[in-house]
Each structure stands twice: as structure tokens, then as C-alpha cells.
XYZ file of C-alpha atoms in Angstrom:
525
model
C 14.346 -55.033 -87.958
C 14.577 -52.473 -85.123
C 14.461 -48.814 -86.272
C 18.139 -48.283 -85.374
C 19.367 -51.507 -87.001
C 20.346 -54.916 -85.643
C 21.934 -55.158 -82.187
C 25.513 -56.428 -81.999
C 28.765 -56.021 -83.855
C 28.289 -54.680 -87.363
C 24.756 -53.531 -86.548
C 23.288 -50.077 -86.946
C 21.183 -48.384 -89.552
C 21.179 -49.898 -93.059
C 21.441 -47.178 -95.649
C 20.710 -49.417 -98.649
C 18.878 -52.683 -99.111
C 19.460 -54.839 -102.171
C 16.274 -55.138 -104.244
C 14.633 -58.547 -104.159
C 15.131 -60.927 -107.065
C 12.482 -60.635 -109.754
C 11.016 -63.816 -111.196
C 8.901 -64.022 -114.338
C 6.245 -66.683 -114.803
C 2.675 -67.168 -115.968
C -0.240 -66.881 -113.541
C -0.646 -70.670 -113.792
C 2.943 -71.309 -112.737
C 3.111 -68.628 -110.023
C -0.512 -68.480 -108.871
C 0.538 -68.763 -105.218
C 2.388 -65.448 -105.451
C -0.789 -63.490 -106.205
C -1.339 -60.500 -105.881
C 2.360 -59.720 -106.335
C 2.139 -59.836 -110.109
C 2.254 -57.361 -112.967
C 0.847 -57.834 -116.429
C 2.999 -57.449 -119.508
C 2.044 -56.097 -122.910
C 4.952 -57.851 -124.597
C 4.187 -60.660 -127.065
C 4.652 -64.146 -125.597
C 4.116 -66.240 -128.742
C 7.126 -67.766 -130.446
C 10.802 -68.200 -129.668
C 11.973 -66.461 -126.441
C 14.202 -63.650 -127.713
C 15.113 -61.582 -124.661
C 13.843 -59.009 -122.187
C 11.979 -55.798 -122.869
C 14.548 -53.048 -122.486
C 12.342 -50.908 -120.203
C 10.012 -53.299 -118.380
C 12.201 -56.404 -118.140
C 9.337 -58.562 -119.409
C 10.097 -61.566 -121.586
C 9.617 -60.962 -125.317
C 8.970 -63.863 -127.672
C 8.628 -63.832 -131.410
C 9.613 -65.199 -134.809
C 8.123 -64.869 -138.309
C 6.444 -68.278 -138.382
C 4.687 -68.167 -135.012
C 3.624 -64.567 -135.444
C 2.127 -65.529 -138.808
C 0.502 -68.880 -137.968
C -0.410 -68.671 -134.264
C -0.516 -65.038 -133.139
C -1.479 -63.637 -136.570
C 0.388 -60.417 -135.862
C 1.804 -60.320 -139.386
C 0.446 -61.197 -142.831
C 3.759 -62.348 -144.317
C 6.092 -64.819 -142.533
C 9.253 -62.842 -143.210
C 11.823 -60.853 -141.265
C 14.160 -58.140 -142.501
C 17.048 -57.188 -140.213
C 19.362 -54.193 -140.499
C 22.237 -53.099 -138.308
C 25.894 -52.204 -138.140
C 28.408 -55.087 -138.044
C 29.239 -56.681 -134.701
C 26.006 -55.865 -132.861
C 24.534 -59.376 -132.819
C 22.249 -59.644 -135.858
C 23.178 -63.218 -136.731
C 23.147 -64.114 -133.016
C 19.468 -63.196 -132.766
C 18.641 -65.138 -135.942
C 20.611 -68.089 -134.563
C 18.368 -68.052 -131.496
C 15.273 -68.088 -133.710
C 16.779 -70.957 -135.672
C 17.349 -73.031 -132.527
C 13.919 -72.279 -131.084
C 12.059 -73.060 -134.301
C 13.984 -76.298 -134.718
C 12.730 -77.379 -131.291
C 9.137 -77.004 -132.553
C 9.711 -79.140 -135.660
C 10.441 -76.360 -138.161
C 13.356 -77.149 -140.512
C 15.971 -74.338 -140.666
C 17.632 -73.869 -144.074
C 20.728 -71.653 -144.168
C 21.174 -71.378 -147.928
C 24.602 -69.818 -148.244
C 26.525 -69.406 -144.970
C 29.252 -66.877 -145.779
C 31.348 -66.674 -142.589
C 30.182 -69.344 -141.426
C 27.803 -68.206 -138.682
C 25.390 -71.126 -138.568
C 27.305 -74.312 -139.455
C 28.147 -75.227 -135.849
C 24.562 -74.631 -134.741
C 23.201 -76.868 -137.509
C 25.672 -79.606 -136.552
C 24.622 -79.329 -132.903
C 20.994 -79.760 -134.002
C 21.926 -82.968 -135.800
C 21.521 -81.351 -139.208
C 23.427 -81.506 -142.471
C 26.278 -79.155 -143.404
C 27.287 -79.061 -147.097
C 30.462 -77.228 -148.144
C 30.571 -75.501 -151.540
C 33.636 -73.941 -153.157
C 36.722 -74.683 -155.193
C 38.141 -78.001 -154.066
C 35.410 -78.360 -151.424
C 32.310 -79.393 -153.322
C 30.000 -78.364 -156.112
C 26.382 -78.226 -157.261
C 25.179 -79.522 -160.596
C 22.581 -76.912 -161.532
C 21.000 -79.343 -164.034
C 20.360 -81.975 -161.372
C 16.603 -82.161 -160.582
C 17.533 -83.162 -157.014
C 14.766 -83.695 -154.494
C 12.089 -82.460 -156.918
C 13.021 -85.077 -159.504
C 12.979 -87.849 -156.903
C 9.607 -86.658 -155.584
C 8.121 -86.508 -159.108
C 9.164 -90.111 -159.768
C 7.773 -91.208 -156.408
C 4.420 -89.440 -156.842
C 3.844 -90.421 -160.475
C 0.694 -89.745 -162.461
C -0.499 -86.283 -163.363
C 0.833 -84.723 -160.151
C 4.253 -86.185 -160.915
C 4.218 -84.706 -164.416
C 3.312 -81.295 -163.013
C 6.258 -81.498 -160.639
C 8.550 -82.527 -163.529
C 7.471 -79.439 -165.459
C 8.200 -77.263 -162.416
C 11.589 -78.932 -162.102
C 12.360 -78.038 -165.712
C 11.489 -74.393 -165.055
C 13.664 -74.284 -161.943
C 16.665 -75.734 -163.797
C 16.148 -73.300 -166.695
C 16.039 -70.321 -164.320
C 19.196 -71.447 -162.532
C 21.227 -71.771 -165.737
C 19.882 -68.384 -166.831
C 21.033 -66.941 -163.491
C 24.577 -68.267 -164.005
C 24.682 -66.739 -167.485
C 23.408 -63.446 -166.041
C 26.280 -63.442 -163.535
C 28.898 -64.172 -166.205
C 27.532 -61.582 -168.656
C 26.533 -58.941 -166.159
C 23.106 -58.656 -167.830
C 20.058 -60.920 -168.306
C 19.673 -63.394 -171.178
C 17.703 -62.509 -174.287
C 14.252 -64.053 -174.689
C 15.140 -66.191 -177.720
C 18.193 -67.551 -175.885
C 15.968 -68.794 -173.090
C 13.831 -70.566 -175.692
C 16.929 -72.241 -177.145
C 18.126 -73.269 -173.703
C 14.698 -74.682 -172.810
C 14.662 -76.740 -176.020
C 18.150 -78.080 -175.249
C 17.091 -79.150 -171.738
C 13.961 -80.892 -173.068
C 16.094 -82.700 -175.677
C 18.566 -83.878 -173.031
C 15.851 -85.000 -170.610
C 14.196 -87.135 -173.281
C 17.430 -88.800 -174.441
C 19.395 -89.200 -171.216
C 19.160 -92.756 -169.855
C 17.757 -93.263 -166.322
C 20.338 -93.025 -163.574
C 22.556 -90.563 -165.443
C 22.507 -86.862 -164.589
C 22.800 -84.173 -167.252
C 25.822 -81.850 -166.948
C 26.617 -78.444 -168.445
C 29.084 -79.962 -170.980
C 26.127 -81.948 -172.349
C 24.350 -78.655 -173.108
C 27.358 -77.499 -175.135
C 27.395 -80.788 -177.035
C 23.728 -80.425 -178.015
C 24.264 -76.832 -179.154
C 27.148 -78.010 -181.317
C 25.143 -80.876 -182.838
C 22.071 -78.724 -183.482
C 19.204 -81.257 -183.394
C 15.934 -80.413 -185.149
C 14.119 -79.523 -181.914
C 16.712 -76.891 -181.056
C 16.995 -75.564 -184.600
C 13.229 -75.073 -184.759
C 13.240 -72.355 -182.085
C 16.131 -70.466 -183.720
C 14.179 -69.958 -186.996
C 17.271 -70.982 -188.970
C 15.115 -72.260 -191.876
C 17.727 -74.829 -192.783
C 20.557 -72.278 -192.923
C 23.450 -73.403 -190.754
C 24.903 -69.891 -190.651
C 21.635 -68.495 -189.236
C 21.636 -71.239 -186.600
C 25.194 -70.436 -185.537
C 24.419 -66.726 -185.321
C 21.465 -67.522 -183.052
C 23.245 -69.898 -180.632
C 26.836 -68.611 -180.615
C 26.300 -65.927 -177.904
C 24.687 -68.547 -175.653
C 27.462 -70.998 -176.524
C 30.136 -68.452 -175.576
C 28.457 -67.681 -172.251
C 28.264 -71.369 -171.363
C 31.939 -71.749 -172.236
C 32.601 -68.773 -169.974
C 30.906 -70.637 -167.132
C 32.812 -73.881 -167.710
C 36.239 -72.380 -168.430
C 35.883 -69.316 -166.219
C 35.711 -68.768 -162.456
C 32.538 -70.855 -162.021
C 33.469 -74.032 -163.881
C 35.019 -76.115 -161.104
C 31.973 -75.636 -158.908
C 29.121 -76.141 -161.390
C 30.511 -78.348 -164.180
C 30.436 -81.733 -162.435
C 28.114 -83.876 -160.333
C 26.637 -82.527 -157.098
C 29.073 -83.464 -154.346
C 26.444 -83.822 -151.595
C 22.695 -83.680 -152.099
C 20.399 -82.098 -149.533
C 18.806 -84.697 -147.283
C 15.047 -83.939 -147.295
C 14.641 -85.631 -143.902
C 17.422 -83.661 -142.157
C 16.313 -81.605 -139.100
C 18.348 -78.633 -140.376
C 20.503 -77.844 -143.417
C 23.394 -75.405 -143.850
C 25.153 -74.843 -147.178
C 28.558 -73.485 -146.183
C 30.185 -71.248 -148.812
C 32.672 -69.608 -146.443
C 35.558 -71.167 -148.390
C 34.942 -68.756 -151.285
C 37.124 -65.644 -151.134
C 35.717 -62.226 -150.315
C 36.830 -60.786 -153.654
C 35.293 -63.618 -155.691
C 31.915 -61.915 -156.071
C 30.814 -63.877 -159.138
C 31.361 -67.278 -157.549
C 29.778 -66.106 -154.283
C 26.621 -64.929 -156.031
C 26.445 -68.065 -158.172
C 26.924 -70.351 -155.166
C 24.235 -68.527 -153.179
C 21.755 -68.690 -156.049
C 22.493 -72.379 -156.631
C 22.055 -73.038 -152.913
C 18.716 -71.187 -152.881
C 17.524 -73.074 -155.976
C 18.503 -76.434 -154.502
C 17.077 -75.635 -151.069
C 13.784 -74.243 -152.336
C 13.498 -77.233 -154.657
C 13.724 -79.428 -151.579
C 10.935 -77.362 -149.965
C 8.734 -77.770 -153.053
C 9.410 -81.525 -153.121
C 8.489 -81.862 -149.450
C 5.165 -80.079 -149.956
C 4.394 -82.114 -153.083
C 4.954 -85.354 -151.154
C 2.783 -84.044 -148.306
C 0.013 -83.091 -150.747
C 0.139 -86.645 -152.137
C -0.140 -88.097 -148.624
C 3.304 -89.703 -148.789
C 5.066 -87.527 -146.157
C 3.972 -85.417 -143.159
C 3.700 -81.665 -143.653
C 6.867 -79.747 -142.695
C 7.491 -76.032 -142.341
C 10.787 -74.372 -143.202
C 12.727 -71.299 -142.092
C 15.304 -69.928 -144.546
C 18.138 -67.578 -143.621
C 19.622 -65.241 -146.254
C 22.534 -63.523 -144.509
C 24.770 -60.793 -145.983
C 22.113 -60.069 -148.590
C 24.109 -57.202 -150.100
C 26.737 -59.519 -151.610
C 24.563 -61.374 -154.146
C 22.568 -58.211 -154.882
C 25.679 -56.428 -156.123
C 27.001 -59.336 -158.180
C 24.936 -58.746 -161.321
C 21.870 -56.985 -162.608
C 18.810 -59.217 -162.515
C 19.744 -61.138 -159.363
C 17.363 -58.956 -157.364
C 14.479 -60.273 -159.511
C 14.991 -63.809 -158.265
C 15.111 -62.758 -154.620
C 12.082 -60.553 -155.229
C 10.134 -63.570 -156.511
C 11.053 -65.506 -153.379
C 9.824 -62.768 -151.033
C 6.472 -62.620 -152.814
C 5.831 -66.382 -152.764
C 7.136 -67.529 -149.388
C 3.678 -67.444 -147.817
C 2.373 -69.976 -150.355
C 5.574 -72.030 -150.161
C 5.084 -72.866 -146.471
C 8.302 -71.242 -145.316
C 9.394 -68.222 -143.348
C 12.548 -66.301 -144.132
C 15.018 -63.953 -142.502
C 17.017 -61.557 -144.667
C 19.969 -59.788 -143.058
C 21.976 -56.830 -144.336
C 23.680 -53.729 -142.967
C 21.807 -50.646 -144.179
C 19.267 -49.471 -146.735
C 22.190 -48.000 -148.671
C 23.004 -51.556 -149.747
C 19.946 -51.292 -151.989
C 20.913 -47.821 -153.192
C 24.208 -49.216 -154.513
C 22.419 -51.361 -157.125
C 22.884 -50.493 -160.783
C 19.388 -49.617 -161.992
C 16.397 -47.738 -160.593
C 14.280 -50.851 -161.089
C 16.612 -53.003 -158.982
C 16.781 -50.343 -156.259
C 12.997 -50.130 -156.074
C 12.672 -53.913 -155.844
C 15.299 -54.121 -153.103
C 13.474 -51.463 -151.057
C 10.370 -53.594 -151.480
C 12.020 -56.322 -149.391
C 11.693 -54.063 -146.357
C 8.192 -52.840 -147.219
C 6.802 -56.389 -147.553
C 8.553 -57.850 -144.509
C 6.201 -58.881 -141.723
C 8.823 -58.040 -139.087
C 11.559 -55.410 -139.350
C 14.305 -55.676 -136.741
C 16.825 -52.864 -136.275
C 20.141 -53.083 -134.478
C 22.311 -49.974 -134.065
C 22.182 -47.666 -137.096
C 23.307 -44.064 -137.666
C 20.657 -41.391 -137.277
C 20.561 -40.511 -140.988
C 20.017 -44.173 -141.846
C 17.226 -44.470 -139.283
C 15.464 -41.423 -140.726
C 15.566 -43.020 -144.197
C 14.222 -46.251 -142.739
C 11.483 -44.317 -140.978
C 10.114 -43.256 -144.360
C 9.590 -46.951 -145.226
C 8.655 -48.497 -141.886
C 7.193 -45.594 -139.918
C 9.422 -44.849 -136.935
C 8.711 -42.313 -134.218
C 11.265 -39.695 -133.246
C 11.858 -41.501 -129.950
C 12.527 -44.790 -131.723
C 14.965 -43.132 -134.125
C 16.877 -41.560 -131.235
C 16.937 -44.845 -129.296
C 18.304 -47.019 -132.112
C 20.763 -44.303 -133.177
C 22.232 -44.286 -129.663
C 23.049 -47.991 -130.056
C 25.424 -47.278 -132.943
C 27.890 -45.455 -130.669
C 31.329 -47.067 -130.229
C 32.420 -48.492 -126.857
C 34.159 -46.273 -124.330
C 37.900 -46.072 -123.833
C 38.951 -48.679 -121.277
C 41.111 -47.036 -118.591
C 43.117 -50.172 -117.839
C 42.763 -51.943 -121.176
C 39.669 -53.878 -120.097
C 37.241 -55.060 -122.745
C 34.155 -52.892 -123.215
C 31.328 -53.934 -125.503
C 29.526 -51.460 -127.781
C 26.421 -50.033 -126.070
C 24.186 -51.424 -128.806
C 25.379 -55.023 -128.777
C 22.449 -57.350 -128.195
C 19.850 -54.557 -128.410
C 17.170 -54.587 -131.083
C 13.966 -52.782 -131.984
C 11.199 -54.973 -133.426
C 8.712 -53.161 -135.674
C 5.481 -54.660 -136.978
C 3.362 -52.450 -139.220
C 2.209 -49.289 -137.465
C 2.597 -50.734 -133.949
C 5.036 -49.125 -131.504
C 8.433 -50.759 -131.628
C 9.481 -53.325 -129.031
C 13.036 -52.683 -127.741
C 14.692 -55.845 -126.429
C 17.969 -56.883 -124.849
C 19.335 -60.306 -125.811
C 21.642 -62.117 -123.394
C 23.139 -65.244 -124.921
C 23.754 -68.452 -123.032
C 27.082 -70.245 -122.730
C 25.928 -72.878 -125.209
C 25.052 -70.198 -127.768
C 28.374 -68.474 -127.165
C 30.262 -71.687 -127.920
C 28.262 -72.346 -131.082
C 28.250 -68.827 -132.457
C 31.356 -66.663 -132.551
C 31.758 -64.461 -135.622
C 35.212 -63.325 -134.446
C 36.907 -66.728 -134.395
C 39.737 -65.471 -136.612
C 40.531 -62.839 -133.941
C 40.530 -65.306 -131.058
C 44.018 -66.416 -129.972
C 44.582 -70.138 -130.383
C 46.162 -70.793 -126.985
C 46.539 -74.521 -127.587
C 48.473 -73.914 -130.804
C 50.727 -71.390 -129.048
C 51.488 -73.881 -126.286
C 52.242 -76.607 -128.810
C 54.604 -74.276 -130.704
C 56.470 -73.383 -127.495
C 56.754 -77.045 -126.529
C 58.090 -77.952 -129.970
C 60.663 -75.148 -129.849
C 61.816 -76.205 -126.377
C 62.102 -79.798 -127.543
C 64.159 -78.745 -130.573
C 66.460 -76.656 -128.352
C 66.934 -79.557 -125.953
C 67.719 -81.869 -128.860
C 70.306 -79.410 -130.209
C 71.970 -79.146 -126.789
C 72.102 -82.913 -126.420
C 73.510 -83.363 -129.935
C 76.146 -80.680 -129.366
C 77.129 -82.304 -126.057
C 77.574 -85.650 -127.762
C 79.791 -84.048 -130.402
C 82.053 -82.539 -127.720
C 81.144 -78.935 -128.379
C 81.192 -78.192 -124.647
C 84.811 -79.099 -123.983
C 85.530 -75.568 -122.711
C 82.644 -74.489 -120.435
C 82.141 -70.771 -120.497
C 84.264 -70.402 -123.628
C 83.138 -69.101 -126.976
C 81.351 -72.311 -127.816
C 80.181 -73.098 -124.279
C 76.650 -72.858 -122.946
C 77.361 -69.619 -121.121
C 79.633 -68.034 -123.704
C 78.685 -65.678 -126.501
C 76.932 -67.426 -129.337
C 76.318 -70.519 -127.206
C 72.892 -72.193 -127.343
C 72.450 -71.734 -123.633
C 72.167 -67.942 -123.886
C 69.637 -68.109 -126.666
C 67.806 -70.886 -124.870
C 66.982 -68.664 -121.901
C 65.231 -66.149 -124.140
C 63.511 -68.877 -126.137
C 61.832 -70.252 -123.026
């Protein structure tokens, strides 16, 4: 270009040139562009998450790939914190889609909003609805583990049967903990275990044991059950030993949990499904007991499916599969009852040996501080300490400083994430402005510097994942309502005309007169 600009109309000096488009690719893909290349220190192993906030480089990552391939972390787990509405579940949804494309099976064990049901359907997976009038889970059903034990047979099958018994016992104990608000006594667990063994031995093949069967056995008092109560032949001693357990089981069946857990499982998890979502969004926000019970039952059933899959793979009957579990809105089950945190704590310690990665999502560390006992609070804080990846969306500065004591955040990182918690600006003309922190996250791994990223979702992701659907106007429904009202008005006018109500046009009963349908009809349209 000449120094004074192009010759001709519209020529002259150019004060500003648009920057050229930047393309990102590997040196293999863009080797012809050399030497116009710049290296990137961002991790490139795993699901593509977004761009580095400062360099624009692509950032990839997820708990499974960073554990198995890159070996950046020693525990395939992710803990995410952030204020509502900043995109936490959107980022996890992207991980879910990317991992599914590599053969990993996503398991959303308790979708509360729902945030993931549409994504699982789009992946060809299975969506199971749980709630009053929607579907239930029989906590005594051995499920996939029972089927796998029968298929494997031999000593390995017996070992899996014993594990199935322990899982069922723990699930019933969890329901009783929720109803009571405190854990079961040790002798009650022994009684319950004896009852389950008695039922398993005497239930004919093809029939599933239900909670009412447990009550029946407690009432009958067979010798095997009486032996663990130390009743010594005294019926009064036996009743004193089993009555508290009996009352708690009645509280489950006749209380807020009965409709969901007292009958057969409505839909069993398909072990061969490419993805599974257990949708509990039909349970009300205030129904904390049923929410916690449904989430625990979903986790028990889902993790039983994982154990069955690995047992079949160990026996050479099925290919090895990896799993990715999502535990969203973690604060809700934690607050339901004392002792629930123990069961989640056990999961976080064993997921490496179970062949699954997990993502736990909550709002702030104060969710753990709201628990009832010091022991539960310490265990809940341990979720963050043991997580291989910690991802932060926008959080207040005080919350970030508390998190920095656990994770190890620099002053610059605290200031950066705190700035993302600011509200959006005031729109001058009513235009929509997003919060400054939406789609921005800081990924922390051990003592490494944090990786700030910006996530931009695609149109397909936007259609599948919208947590504000209840705030979105239903334009089609509005149009249908207007059309129906116009049709009703037209029908009324036609009927009135047939009845001779318009004999005096412009009069009191006429279309243009006061009280006439014509005047109201103009405003209706």
C-alpha cells in the first residue's frame, strides 16, 4: 500500500487495520505456516474446555484423562464451587459430552433441576424419573449386581452376592438415618442383616424382596433373627430389641418416603446404556428427606451397576468400561441428615479403585460449615482436599480466602476469581447484560498455578442445556392462547348474530355500542 493510502475515491491514510484472524492448530496440522507459530503451556489432554483467558490458547482437561493419560492428578475427581448462574453445570455438561465420545459412560445420579437429562437423551442414553407418581426404586433389589453374580457363578459370584448384601444393608440403613435424623445403632444393623439373609434364603427365584417383607419377618421373629437380639426365649426382650427398628421402617413406608421406596423398581438401569441420568427434578424443593433419600438410592443403584460391570469384565464376560459420575447440588443431601456425609466420603476415597471419575458441584465452602457436627464438617472439607481438580467460578473474596487455606491460592488468583462474582452492569436501554464471570473458571491442580479459562458454548449445547427454562417465555403457548381467545370471540359474535342480538346496530346491544362484544373484541385482539 502506498505511504499515503490507496489512490481513488475513499483512499487516503488508514488509521487502523483490523488484526488478522488467529488460528490454533498443532505443528502437524499447520506445519506449512512455520515459523509463524507460538507454543502454549496450556494442557492439551482431555476434553476441550475453552480458551486460556490471557493467551487465547486452547485448554483441555477432565478428571479421567488427567488421571489416566496425562497423570497430572492422583485422584480422578473434580470439585467445583461457584455462585449460581455462572455456568458450573454447563462446564460439567461439556466434560460429559466429550468423555462420552471417548467411550466413557456418564452417570448423573440425581439430576435435581434437571440440567443433564436432555444431554443424556441426545447421547442416546437412558433417563429414569424418580418421584411421587413418577417412579420408584426398590432399595432391596440387587439390580445389576445380582444379575452379574448369577451370570458369573462360582466363588466370584458368591463374593459379588456378599457385596450386594452389604450394599442393600447400607442403603436401608441410610433411609432409616434420614427418617430418624441420626444413624442406626449397631445391634439394629445386626438385626437388619439377619432379616435380609433370612429373606434371601426363603424368597423364590424371580421374586424381589420389598420393604413390607422386612416388617413381616420382624413381626414373625424367626430363630435366625431372634438369635442376634439375645432375647433368650423371652418375647418381651425380643420386642424391646426390634421395636425401634420396626417403628423406623413403618415411618419409611407410611411417611414421606413410602410411595417411592415401598414397591418394585419402576425402571432398572441398563448396564449397556451409553449414558444414564436419574431425574429427580419432580421432587419439591422443600421435600429435603425425599430428595436426600432419592439421591442416595440413585447413587447406590448406579454404583452397583459400576461394580457389576467391573465384575463382568474381570470374569472376561464384558469389555472394560470407565464411568464418570456427576453429583450436582451436593449441599442438599449433605444437610438432610447426620451421617449422610459418611457415605459420600466413602465414595470419594474409593473412586480410584472403582474405575470411575466424579464431579461434585456445590456453591461455597460454607455449605460444609452448615453441617450439624464437627466430624461431618471436617469430612465435607476433605472432599475439596482430596479432589484431583478444583474448579472455581465466581466467588466472593472472603470465600476465596477461605478456599485458599485448603487449595493454596495466590493473591492474584483470589483477586481474579473474586472479580467474576460482580453483578452485571445496568443496561441503559434495557438490553441484556451477562455477569462478568459467566463462563469463566480457574482450574487448580495441587500447587500448580491456576489456569483461567473462558468457555463459549455452542448452539447445540445451548439448546440442550438451559437452567433458566422456567424463566423463558413460551411464545408458542402465548400464540395458541391468543388464537383460542380470538376464535371464542368470533364464535360468540356469530352466535349472537344468529340470535338477532344485532337488530339495532350501534345501539346498546350492538357491536359498536357500550357493552357490545365488538368494543371488547378490539382490545382482546
